[in-house]
PDB file of C-alpha atoms in Angstrom:
ATOM      1  CA  GLN A 143     -13.273  -1.879  -6.431  1.00  0.00           C
ATOM      2  CA  SER A 144     -12.166  -2.167  -2.815  1.00  0.00           C
ATOM      3  CA  VAL A 145     -13.552  -4.952  -0.661  1.00  0.00           C
ATOM      4  CA  LEU A 146     -12.889  -3.020   2.562  1.00  0.00           C
ATOM      5  CA  THR A 147     -15.291  -0.149   3.202  1.00  0.00           C
ATOM      6  CA  GLN A 148     -14.409   2.992   5.167  1.00  0.00           C
ATOM      7  CA  PRO A 149     -16.355   6.204   5.721  1.00  0.00           C
ATOM      8  CA  PRO A 150     -15.235   8.861   3.199  1.00  0.00           C
ATOM      9  CA  SER A 151     -14.552  11.417   5.897  1.00  0.00           C
ATOM     10  CA  VAL A 152     -14.477  12.050   9.618  1.00  0.00           C
ATOM     11  CA  SER A 153     -13.737  15.266  11.448  1.00  0.00           C
ATOM     12  CA  GLY A 154     -13.062  16.491  14.935  1.00  0.00           C
ATOM     13  CA  ALA A 155     -11.794  19.435  16.899  1.00  0.00           C
ATOM     14  CA  PRO A 156      -8.275  19.489  18.288  1.00  0.00           C
ATOM     15  CA  GLY A 157      -8.041  17.285  21.355  1.00  0.00           C
ATOM     16  CA  GLN A 158     -11.055  15.204  20.472  1.00  0.00           C
ATOM     17  CA  ARG A 159     -11.224  11.494  19.726  1.00  0.00           C
ATOM     18  CA  VAL A 160     -12.213  10.218  16.306  1.00  0.00           C
ATOM     19  CA  THR A 161     -12.653   6.682  15.035  1.00  0.00           C
ATOM     20  CA  ILE A 162     -12.495   5.249  11.537  1.00  0.00           C
ATOM     21  CA  SER A 163     -14.230   1.989  10.716  1.00  0.00           C
ATOM     22  CA  CYS A 164     -13.112  -0.607   8.192  1.00  0.00           C
ATOM     23  CA  THR A 165     -15.750  -3.125   7.203  1.00  0.00           C
ATOM     24  CA  GLY A 166     -14.771  -6.320   5.431  1.00  0.00           C
ATOM     25  CA  SER A 167     -16.256  -9.757   4.951  1.00  0.00           C
ATOM     26  CA  SER A 168     -15.837 -13.435   5.654  1.00  0.00           C
ATOM     27  CA  SER A 169     -13.134 -13.724   2.979  1.00  0.00           C
ATOM     28  CA  ASN A 170     -10.795 -11.231   4.586  1.00  0.00           C
ATOM     29  CA  ILE A 171     -11.124  -9.725   8.087  1.00  0.00           C
ATOM     30  CA  GLY A 172     -13.770 -12.281   9.082  1.00  0.00           C
ATOM     31  CA  THR A 173     -11.427 -15.144   8.225  1.00  0.00           C
ATOM     32  CA  GLY A 174      -9.062 -13.912  10.904  1.00  0.00           C
ATOM     33  CA  TYR A 175      -6.593 -12.010   8.778  1.00  0.00           C
ATOM     34  CA  ASP A 176      -5.069  -9.049  10.556  1.00  0.00           C
ATOM     35  CA  VAL A 177      -5.871  -5.442   9.714  1.00  0.00           C
ATOM     36  CA  HIS A 178      -3.215  -2.808   9.187  1.00  0.00           C
ATOM     37  CA  TRP A 179      -3.519   0.948   8.888  1.00  0.00           C
ATOM     38  CA  TYR A 180      -1.657   3.551   6.861  1.00  0.00           C
ATOM     39  CA  GLN A 181      -1.550   7.320   7.097  1.00  0.00           C
ATOM     40  CA  GLN A 182      -1.062   9.355   3.943  1.00  0.00           C
ATOM     41  CA  LEU A 183      -0.280  12.998   4.539  1.00  0.00           C
ATOM     42  CA  PRO A 184      -1.072  15.337   1.634  1.00  0.00           C
ATOM     43  CA  GLY A 185       1.330  14.867  -1.246  1.00  0.00           C
ATOM     44  CA  THR A 186       3.320  12.103   0.413  1.00  0.00           C
ATOM     45  CA  ALA A 187       3.616   8.324   0.316  1.00  0.00           C
ATOM     46  CA  PRO A 188       1.571   6.165   2.679  1.00  0.00           C
ATOM     47  CA  LYS A 189       3.181   5.390   6.006  1.00  0.00           C
ATOM     48  CA  LEU A 190       2.538   2.337   8.161  1.00  0.00           C
ATOM     49  CA  LEU A 191       0.591   3.421  11.241  1.00  0.00           C
ATOM     50  CA  ILE A 192      -0.742   0.216  12.818  1.00  0.00           C
ATOM     51  CA  TYR A 193       0.120  -3.408  12.013  1.00  0.00           C
ATOM     52  CA  GLY A 194      -1.335  -6.654  13.268  1.00  0.00           C
ATOM     53  CA  ASN A 195      -4.596  -4.983  14.335  1.00  0.00           C
ATOM     54  CA  ASN A 196      -3.188  -2.999  17.258  1.00  0.00           C
ATOM     55  CA  ASN A 197       0.597  -2.708  17.075  1.00  0.00           C
ATOM     56  CA  ARG A 198       2.395   0.570  16.489  1.00  0.00           C
ATOM     57  CA  PRO A 199       5.727   0.774  14.664  1.00  0.00           C
ATOM     58  CA  SER A 200       8.462   2.624  16.453  1.00  0.00           C
ATOM     59  CA  GLY A 201       7.853   6.357  16.342  1.00  0.00           C
ATOM     60  CA  VAL A 202       4.072   6.261  15.996  1.00  0.00           C
ATOM     61  CA  PRO A 203       2.444   8.098  18.912  1.00  0.00           C
ATOM     62  CA  ASP A 204       0.243   6.120  21.272  1.00  0.00           C
ATOM     63  CA  ARG A 205      -2.607   8.484  20.362  1.00  0.00           C
ATOM     64  CA  PHE A 206      -3.195   6.028  17.518  1.00  0.00           C
ATOM     65  CA  SER A 207      -4.728   2.648  18.335  1.00  0.00           C
ATOM     66  CA  GLY A 208      -6.407  -0.137  16.446  1.00  0.00           C
ATOM     67  CA  SER A 209      -8.900  -2.863  17.168  1.00  0.00           C
ATOM     68  CA  LYS A 210     -10.642  -5.672  15.331  1.00  0.00           C
ATOM     69  CA  SER A 211     -13.832  -7.582  15.889  1.00  0.00           C
ATOM     70  CA  GLY A 212     -15.622  -9.979  13.593  1.00  0.00           C
ATOM     71  CA  THR A 213     -15.567  -8.655  10.034  1.00  0.00           C
ATOM     72  CA  SER A 214     -14.629  -5.095  11.007  1.00  0.00           C
ATOM     73  CA  ALA A 215     -11.779  -3.086  12.433  1.00  0.00           C
ATOM     74  CA  SER A 216     -11.353   0.424  13.771  1.00  0.00           C
ATOM     75  CA  LEU A 217      -8.656   3.031  14.069  1.00  0.00           C
ATOM     76  CA  ALA A 218      -8.931   5.508  16.918  1.00  0.00           C
ATOM     77  CA  ILE A 219      -7.096   8.799  17.164  1.00  0.00           C
ATOM     78  CA  THR A 220      -7.208  10.443  20.573  1.00  0.00           C
ATOM     79  CA  GLY A 221      -6.047  13.961  21.357  1.00  0.00           C
ATOM     80  CA  LEU A 222      -6.534  14.955  17.735  1.00  0.00           C
ATOM     81  CA  ARG A 223      -3.864  17.309  16.410  1.00  0.00           C
ATOM     82  CA  ALA A 224      -3.608  19.465  13.292  1.00  0.00           C
ATOM     83  CA  GLU A 225      -0.845  17.249  11.921  1.00  0.00           C
ATOM     84  CA  ASP A 226      -3.205  14.251  11.962  1.00  0.00           C
ATOM     85  CA  GLU A 227      -5.103  15.728   9.020  1.00  0.00           C
ATOM     86  CA  ALA A 228      -4.528  13.088   6.360  1.00  0.00           C
ATOM     87  CA  ASP A 229      -6.040  10.163   4.499  1.00  0.00           C
ATOM     88  CA  TYR A 230      -6.151   6.847   6.331  1.00  0.00           C
ATOM     89  CA  TYR A 231      -6.381   3.402   4.761  1.00  0.00           C
ATOM     90  CA  CYS A 232      -6.967  -0.012   6.250  1.00  0.00           C
ATOM     91  CA  GLN A 233      -5.486  -3.106   4.621  1.00  0.00           C
ATOM     92  CA  SER A 234      -5.923  -6.838   5.013  1.00  0.00           C
ATOM     93  CA  TYR A 235      -5.480 -10.095   3.140  1.00  0.00           C
ATOM     94  CA  ASP A 236      -8.182 -11.697   1.016  1.00  0.00           C
ATOM     95  CA  THR A 237      -8.213 -15.158  -0.432  1.00  0.00           C
ATOM     96  CA  SER A 238     -11.551 -15.214  -2.213  1.00  0.00           C
ATOM     97  CA  LEU A 239     -11.503 -16.419  -5.803  1.00  0.00           C
ATOM     98  CA  GLY A 240     -10.595 -13.645  -8.181  1.00  0.00           C
ATOM     99  CA  SER A 241      -9.691 -11.226  -5.428  1.00  0.00           C
ATOM    100  CA  SER A 242      -6.571  -9.218  -4.974  1.00  0.00           C
ATOM    101  CA  LEU A 243      -4.534 -10.806  -2.237  1.00  0.00           C
ATOM    102  CA  TYR A 244      -3.728  -7.552  -0.522  1.00  0.00           C
ATOM    103  CA  VAL A 245      -6.823  -5.401  -0.198  1.00  0.00           C
ATOM    104  CA  PHE A 246      -6.996  -1.794   0.867  1.00  0.00           C
ATOM    105  CA  GLY A 247      -9.902   0.103   2.269  1.00  0.00           C
ATOM    106  CA  THR A 248     -11.630   2.887   0.371  1.00  0.00           C
ATOM    107  CA  GLY A 249      -9.844   5.491   2.470  1.00  0.00           C
ATOM    108  CA  THR A 250     -10.982   8.081   4.998  1.00  0.00           C
ATOM    109  CA  LYS A 251     -10.078  11.739   5.041  1.00  0.00           C
ATOM    110  CA  VAL A 252      -9.611  13.082   8.546  1.00  0.00           C
ATOM    111  CA  THR A 253     -10.215  16.803   8.922  1.00  0.00           C
ATOM    112  CA  VAL A 254      -9.195  18.710  12.029  1.00  0.00           C
ATOM    113  CA  LEU A 255     -11.690  21.502  12.559  1.00  0.00           C
TER     114      LEU A 255
ATOM    115  CA  GLU B 328      17.722   2.395   7.647  1.00  0.00           C
ATOM    116  CA  VAL B 329      15.402   0.757   5.128  1.00  0.00           C
ATOM    117  CA  GLN B 330      14.987   2.924   2.040  1.00  0.00           C
ATOM    118  CA  LEU B 331      13.102   2.476  -1.212  1.00  0.00           C
ATOM    119  CA  VAL B 332      13.987   5.117  -3.773  1.00  0.00           C
ATOM    120  CA  GLN B 333      11.904   5.295  -6.930  1.00  0.00           C
ATOM    121  CA  SER B 334      12.700   6.742 -10.308  1.00  0.00           C
ATOM    122  CA  GLY B 335      11.436  10.165 -11.292  1.00  0.00           C
ATOM    123  CA  ALA B 336       8.202  11.382 -12.814  1.00  0.00           C
ATOM    124  CA  GLU B 337       7.418  10.384 -16.376  1.00  0.00           C
ATOM    125  CA  VAL B 338       5.305  11.965 -19.114  1.00  0.00           C
ATOM    126  CA  LYS B 339       4.410   9.594 -21.926  1.00  0.00           C
ATOM    127  CA  LYS B 340       2.074   9.315 -24.900  1.00  0.00           C
ATOM    128  CA  PRO B 341      -0.553   6.592 -25.288  1.00  0.00           C
ATOM    129  CA  GLY B 342       0.941   3.460 -26.820  1.00  0.00           C
ATOM    130  CA  GLU B 343       4.440   4.117 -25.527  1.00  0.00           C
ATOM    131  CA  SER B 344       6.301   1.727 -23.261  1.00  0.00           C
ATOM    132  CA  LEU B 345       7.682   2.547 -19.845  1.00  0.00           C
ATOM    133  CA  ILE B 346       9.728   1.023 -17.042  1.00  0.00           C
ATOM    134  CA  ILE B 347       9.898   2.599 -13.599  1.00  0.00           C
ATOM    135  CA  SER B 348      12.238   1.447 -10.858  1.00  0.00           C
ATOM    136  CA  CYS B 349      12.501   1.050  -7.113  1.00  0.00           C
ATOM    137  CA  LYS B 350      15.965   0.735  -5.562  1.00  0.00           C
ATOM    138  CA  ALA B 351      16.181  -0.810  -2.109  1.00  0.00           C
ATOM    139  CA  SER B 352      18.841  -0.288   0.532  1.00  0.00           C
ATOM    140  CA  GLY B 353      19.399  -0.879   4.228  1.00  0.00           C
ATOM    141  CA  TYR B 354      18.248  -4.501   4.341  1.00  0.00           C
ATOM    142  CA  SER B 355      18.697  -7.871   2.643  1.00  0.00           C
ATOM    143  CA  PHE B 356      16.843  -7.281  -0.634  1.00  0.00           C
ATOM    144  CA  THR B 357      16.357 -10.939  -1.502  1.00  0.00           C
ATOM    145  CA  ASN B 358      14.610 -11.778   1.773  1.00  0.00           C
ATOM    146  CA  TYR B 359      11.560  -9.532   1.460  1.00  0.00           C
ATOM    147  CA  TRP B 360       8.774  -9.378  -1.083  1.00  0.00           C
ATOM    148  CA  ILE B 361       8.322  -6.046  -2.898  1.00  0.00           C
ATOM    149  CA  GLY B 362       4.850  -4.935  -3.920  1.00  0.00           C
ATOM    150  CA  TRP B 363       3.558  -2.243  -6.266  1.00  0.00           C
ATOM    151  CA  VAL B 364       0.558  -0.058  -5.475  1.00  0.00           C
ATOM    152  CA  ARG B 365      -1.337   2.310  -7.773  1.00  0.00           C
ATOM    153  CA  GLN B 366      -2.992   5.529  -6.712  1.00  0.00           C
ATOM    154  CA  MET B 367      -4.974   7.272  -9.422  1.00  0.00           C
ATOM    155  CA  PRO B 368      -5.464  11.046  -9.064  1.00  0.00           C
ATOM    156  CA  GLY B 369      -7.635  11.759  -6.053  1.00  0.00           C
ATOM    157  CA  LYS B 370      -8.330   8.075  -5.474  1.00  0.00           C
ATOM    158  CA  GLY B 371      -7.369   5.297  -3.083  1.00  0.00           C
ATOM    159  CA  LEU B 372      -4.682   2.641  -2.991  1.00  0.00           C
ATOM    160  CA  GLU B 373      -4.819  -0.437  -5.232  1.00  0.00           C
ATOM    161  CA  TRP B 374      -2.479  -3.395  -4.939  1.00  0.00           C
ATOM    162  CA  MET B 375      -1.061  -4.345  -8.341  1.00  0.00           C
ATOM    163  CA  GLY B 376       1.318  -7.197  -7.731  1.00  0.00           C
ATOM    164  CA  ILE B 377       4.223  -8.493  -5.727  1.00  0.00           C
ATOM    165  CA  ILE B 378       7.561 -10.163  -6.366  1.00  0.00           C
ATOM    166  CA  TYR B 379      10.021 -12.198  -4.320  1.00  0.00           C
ATOM    167  CA  PRO B 380      13.454 -10.939  -5.366  1.00  0.00           C
ATOM    168  CA  ASP B 381      15.338 -14.119  -4.554  1.00  0.00           C
ATOM    169  CA  ASP B 382      13.627 -16.190  -7.261  1.00  0.00           C
ATOM    170  CA  SER B 383      11.481 -13.563  -9.058  1.00  0.00           C
ATOM    171  CA  TYR B 384       8.274 -15.412  -8.174  1.00  0.00           C
ATOM    172  CA  THR B 385       5.477 -12.967  -8.931  1.00  0.00           C
ATOM    173  CA  ARG B 386       1.789 -12.660  -8.121  1.00  0.00           C
ATOM    174  CA  TYR B 387      -0.553 -10.159  -9.751  1.00  0.00           C
ATOM    175  CA  SER B 388      -3.890  -8.708  -8.825  1.00  0.00           C
ATOM    176  CA  PRO B 389      -6.511  -9.924 -11.323  1.00  0.00           C
ATOM    177  CA  SER B 390      -7.099  -6.277 -12.237  1.00  0.00           C
ATOM    178  CA  PHE B 391      -3.493  -5.850 -13.375  1.00  0.00           C
ATOM    179  CA  GLN B 392      -2.649  -9.326 -14.694  1.00  0.00           C
ATOM    180  CA  GLY B 393      -1.514  -8.941 -18.288  1.00  0.00           C
ATOM    181  CA  GLN B 394      -1.414  -5.151 -18.041  1.00  0.00           C
ATOM    182  CA  VAL B 395       2.002  -4.761 -16.388  1.00  0.00           C
ATOM    183  CA  ILE B 396       5.099  -6.810 -15.738  1.00  0.00           C
ATOM    184  CA  ILE B 397       6.959  -6.802 -12.426  1.00  0.00           C
ATOM    185  CA  SER B 398      10.593  -7.835 -12.343  1.00  0.00           C
ATOM    186  CA  VAL B 399      13.764  -7.442 -10.301  1.00  0.00           C
ATOM    187  CA  ASP B 400      17.504  -7.243 -10.764  1.00  0.00           C
ATOM    188  CA  LYS B 401      18.831  -8.572  -7.492  1.00  0.00           C
ATOM    189  CA  SER B 402      22.404  -7.710  -8.430  1.00  0.00           C
ATOM    190  CA  ILE B 403      21.495  -4.039  -7.975  1.00  0.00           C
ATOM    191  CA  ASN B 404      18.672  -4.411  -5.418  1.00  0.00           C
ATOM    192  CA  THR B 405      16.115  -2.933  -7.791  1.00  0.00           C
ATOM    193  CA  ALA B 406      12.522  -3.803  -8.647  1.00  0.00           C
ATOM    194  CA  TYR B 407      10.782  -2.692 -11.831  1.00  0.00           C
ATOM    195  CA  LEU B 408       7.280  -2.059 -13.125  1.00  0.00           C
ATOM    196  CA  LYS B 409       6.867  -2.204 -16.880  1.00  0.00           C
ATOM    197  CA  TRP B 410       4.160  -1.245 -19.363  1.00  0.00           C
ATOM    198  CA  SER B 411       4.333  -2.256 -23.013  1.00  0.00           C
ATOM    199  CA  SER B 412       1.629   0.072 -24.253  1.00  0.00           C
ATOM    200  CA  LEU B 413       0.439   2.848 -21.976  1.00  0.00           C
ATOM    201  CA  LYS B 414      -3.105   4.144 -21.869  1.00  0.00           C
ATOM    202  CA  ALA B 415      -4.406   7.434 -20.572  1.00  0.00           C
ATOM    203  CA  SER B 416      -6.019   5.480 -17.736  1.00  0.00           C
ATOM    204  CA  ASP B 417      -2.538   4.478 -16.503  1.00  0.00           C
ATOM    205  CA  THR B 418      -2.050   8.046 -15.308  1.00  0.00           C
ATOM    206  CA  ALA B 419      -1.366   7.643 -11.594  1.00  0.00           C
ATOM    207  CA  THR B 420       1.237   7.634  -8.878  1.00  0.00           C
ATOM    208  CA  TYR B 421       2.873   4.273  -8.397  1.00  0.00           C
ATOM    209  CA  TYR B 422       4.438   3.177  -5.130  1.00  0.00           C
ATOM    210  CA  CYS B 423       6.718   0.298  -4.335  1.00  0.00           C
ATOM    211  CA  ALA B 424       6.578  -1.096  -0.811  1.00  0.00           C
ATOM    212  CA  ARG B 425       8.334  -3.777   1.194  1.00  0.00           C
ATOM    213  CA  ARG B 426       6.165  -6.563   2.554  1.00  0.00           C
ATOM    214  CA  GLN B 427       6.516  -7.554   6.180  1.00  0.00           C
ATOM    215  CA  GLY B 428       4.739 -10.085   8.346  1.00  0.00           C
ATOM    216  CA  SER B 429       4.290 -13.810   8.792  1.00  0.00           C
ATOM    217  CA  GLY B 430       1.806 -16.599   8.376  1.00  0.00           C
ATOM    218  CA  TRP B 431      -1.131 -15.146   6.494  1.00  0.00           C
ATOM    219  CA  ASN B 432      -0.765 -11.659   7.896  1.00  0.00           C
ATOM    220  CA  TRP B 433       1.135  -9.288   5.722  1.00  0.00           C
ATOM    221  CA  TRP B 434       1.594  -5.540   5.641  1.00  0.00           C
ATOM    222  CA  PHE B 435       3.816  -3.004   3.903  1.00  0.00           C
ATOM    223  CA  ASP B 436       6.266  -1.463   6.325  1.00  0.00           C
ATOM    224  CA  SER B 437       8.388   0.728   4.064  1.00  0.00           C
ATOM    225  CA  TRP B 438       7.285   2.666   1.013  1.00  0.00           C
ATOM    226  CA  GLY B 439       9.009   4.419  -1.852  1.00  0.00           C
ATOM    227  CA  GLN B 440       8.313   8.095  -2.428  1.00  0.00           C
ATOM    228  CA  GLY B 441       6.142   7.351  -5.453  1.00  0.00           C
ATOM    229  CA  THR B 442       6.539   7.832  -9.188  1.00  0.00           C
ATOM    230  CA  LEU B 443       3.990   9.991 -11.002  1.00  0.00           C
ATOM    231  CA  VAL B 444       3.219   8.658 -14.474  1.00  0.00           C
ATOM    232  CA  THR B 445       1.267  10.931 -16.783  1.00  0.00           C
ATOM    233  CA  VAL B 446      -0.035   9.535 -20.064  1.00  0.00           C
ATOM    234  CA  SER B 447      -1.388  12.133 -22.440  1.00  0.00           C
ATOM    235  CA  SER B 448      -1.447  12.770 -26.158  1.00  0.00           C
TER     236      SER B 448
END
């Protein structure tokens, strides 16, 4: 059972902006641990999209951006494109007793209308 | 270029044992932790455990402690995930991933292609 909650799905038309939330708690995001985001295209392995809340690895378009505040974080995709249709996962670190150290969000499916 | 190449798909029967592998290249294998992540069919990502190849120090998620064993052979830059007795509920795709970061902030910057394990009688 994931300790980071995301909406199951979001959708938008090409060119639009969509955001995905990632809600945690005081034992993970709220403690100050960074949030990272992964994109999983259909049938492929996850790929690092955002690290350290708002940093993009080389090659990731600047249409993708991240932010964090309190016990939550968000991923924004601007100028939505057909190739952005994928599952997106947030990830952080959790040190509560009995918890997995590396926690993933529940995942969000982005659909391009 | 950092690469993690996993072993191929497996079909096993309940009760059988299995080892899958993850071979690393393009970086100093002993300097980065390697984690394993499960993805059950149609479901999300679950962290299973992680190992430091230099000394084989390992941490497991409570959900997977005692269910699997993670090991490495640093002479061939390869990490392993082992089951002693598979169950149907182990059917999933398993990913290895390299950990990156510092302090208390860690992420997985490179991923293997995944190994599909199917357990069925």
